[in-house]
Amino acid sequence: MTAAVQAEPVVRTPYGPVRGRYEHGVAMFRGIPYAAPPFGPRRFRPPEPPEPWDGVRDAGAFGPTPPKPPYSEAFAQYLSDPVVPGDDCLNLNVWTPEPGPGARLPVLAWLHGGALTRGSSAVPVYDGHPFARDGVVLVSVNYRLGVEGYGLFPDAPANPGLRDQLAALKWVHESIEAFGGDPHRVTLGGQSAGAISAGALLAAPQAQGLFRRAVLQSGPPEASDRDKVRRMVRRMATRLKIPATAAAFADIDRDLLLRTQAEVGRLSSPVLGGPAFGIVVDGDLVPRDPLEALVEGDAARGVGLMMGWTRDEYRLWLVPGGLLERVDRLGPVALAGAMARCHCGHEVVRGYRALHPEAGTAEIVGQMVTDHLLRIPLHRLAEARPEPAYLYEFAWPSLLPDLGSCHALELGFVFDTGEVPESAKLAGWGAPQELADAMHGAWVRFAADGDPGWQRWDASHPVRIFGDGEPHTAYGPRDRGFAVWTADAVAREAEAAVAEPADGEPADGVPVNGVPTRSVELRSVVRRLRLPGSVRRT
């Protein structure tokens, strides 16, 4: 192969050829359109195919990122979110060691996190070179965010951002062979909101057959309450003094829309709940709750799963802005809010106190919410499906103060990009390369052959632990926290059988069987925390 060809690899896509770059033996193609710009008459509409282009399109730089507000100052010190201006934001990137048909390499299609309001494929932590170096074609995807991608309107289809992701997967299925990938060996992977999206696509009828395996990191399959999403749209409409319709929102300046979205969503939090954008059941792409479809139905049969979480997910939600200390000071009020958030009773709090006798209130609240949002749904999914499932926990603590093994810390290890400054913003400098080798290697093996290198889920509940020292597999005793929830549910059912309210639903905020109802308790916690900026799942 000549030096000239090495410098500019060219691959043909269904819409025209693209020219990439070779760097360190890996071919990279950035900013390839998989759908048309979602603005003008296409705003708030399902994605449409891009216009074919004449000649060879340059794919040497990242394409435009979807509109999004910046992180608050408290979070920007830990998380990077570059902005590339432009309308052609429905684009993707490909890293491959062997561009051209015939290589038939495994493929990992990556959906970034960011609470469905932030993030992009241009975040340096997601550099695909290490995956391509190790024989996996990496595809990373941009998709619409926030109100543009997940606003719920009476005059537009729901979930356009999820429909973008589906369009990208269809592009991968049709196009990736030309880049050296095997369309029948695609693994869909995502973290946080990206994992929630991957879970929804796992259950989506239109996505069946587009991928063979899936990785869900720090995000379960779930659907948001439609009223919760509507409240976000209505609050934005009230501030903007417009009707809560897609037609009215489409006339608003993009920057003003982003500022309004950031203001309205400022108090949303995985710990406290509240109005937020999310994937909703729409009777079409999402015909029912994705977790229920996967646990009770026959969706995604034959698709193997790898699922994980970090030991201290909650610390990224609470450490910025000093929320950890504020939750500790709130004490019983914060615990009442956590019970409302997790729909549980006092037995759960007592159980966690017994399991963690030295823990402060913030740690108890954080672990309760982490179990409720992540560990329990992922355990439930692993238990219910006949296909192989592999579970893991990332337990290495950040070198930065108070972060512990927080949400998103594992990403630099998954991508083996610990040397980039954006990874060090969470991990600190000097993170162990041996841990990156183990974590990244597990993802490579799973994408290649479906076996990451430890025991699949069974009655012994094996969970691979990636922490200090050699990775190892822990068994049932790590599930003690989940037994607390089971005991609490049994106790509450027994109470309800003898003391069920006679007059229908209780008044808002009135305790039921010792459990405070949601909104009054949560509003009290929000007011007393004085949350700084947006506290969202990333």
PDB file of C-alpha atoms in Angstrom, residues 124-130 411-424 436:
ATOM      1  CA  PRO A 124     -12.072  12.898  23.732  1.00  0.00           C
ATOM      2  CA  VAL A 125     -12.590  10.096  26.259  1.00  0.00           C
ATOM      3  CA  TYR A 126     -14.540   8.227  23.535  1.00  0.00           C
ATOM      4  CA  ASP A 127     -11.619   8.061  21.116  1.00  0.00           C
ATOM      5  CA  GLY A 128     -12.048   4.795  19.194  1.00  0.00           C
ATOM      6  CA  HIS A 129      -8.384   4.203  18.366  1.00  0.00           C
ATOM      7  CA  PRO A 130      -7.755   1.640  21.168  1.00  0.00           C
ATOM      8  CA  LEU A 411     -15.188   5.420  30.765  1.00  0.00           C
ATOM      9  CA  GLY A 412     -11.492   6.243  30.472  1.00  0.00           C
ATOM     10  CA  PHE A 413     -10.780   2.613  31.390  1.00  0.00           C
ATOM     11  CA  VAL A 414     -13.352   1.176  28.966  1.00  0.00           C
ATOM     12  CA  PHE A 415     -11.876   3.198  26.083  1.00  0.00           C
ATOM     13  CA  ASP A 416      -8.270   2.946  27.344  1.00  0.00           C
ATOM     14  CA  THR A 417      -7.982   6.715  27.085  1.00  0.00           C
ATOM     15  CA  GLY A 418      -6.684   7.435  30.569  1.00  0.00           C
ATOM     16  CA  GLU A 419      -3.860   9.549  29.178  1.00  0.00           C
ATOM     17  CA  VAL A 420      -6.144  12.270  27.806  1.00  0.00           C
ATOM     18  CA  PRO A 421      -6.776  15.291  30.071  1.00  0.00           C
ATOM     19  CA  GLU A 422     -10.536  14.802  29.867  1.00  0.00           C
ATOM     20  CA  SER A 423     -10.210  11.391  31.583  1.00  0.00           C
ATOM     21  CA  ALA A 424      -7.997  12.874  34.277  1.00  0.00           C
ATOM     22  CA  ALA A 436      -7.551  -0.112  31.850  1.00  0.00           C
TER      23      ALA A 436
END
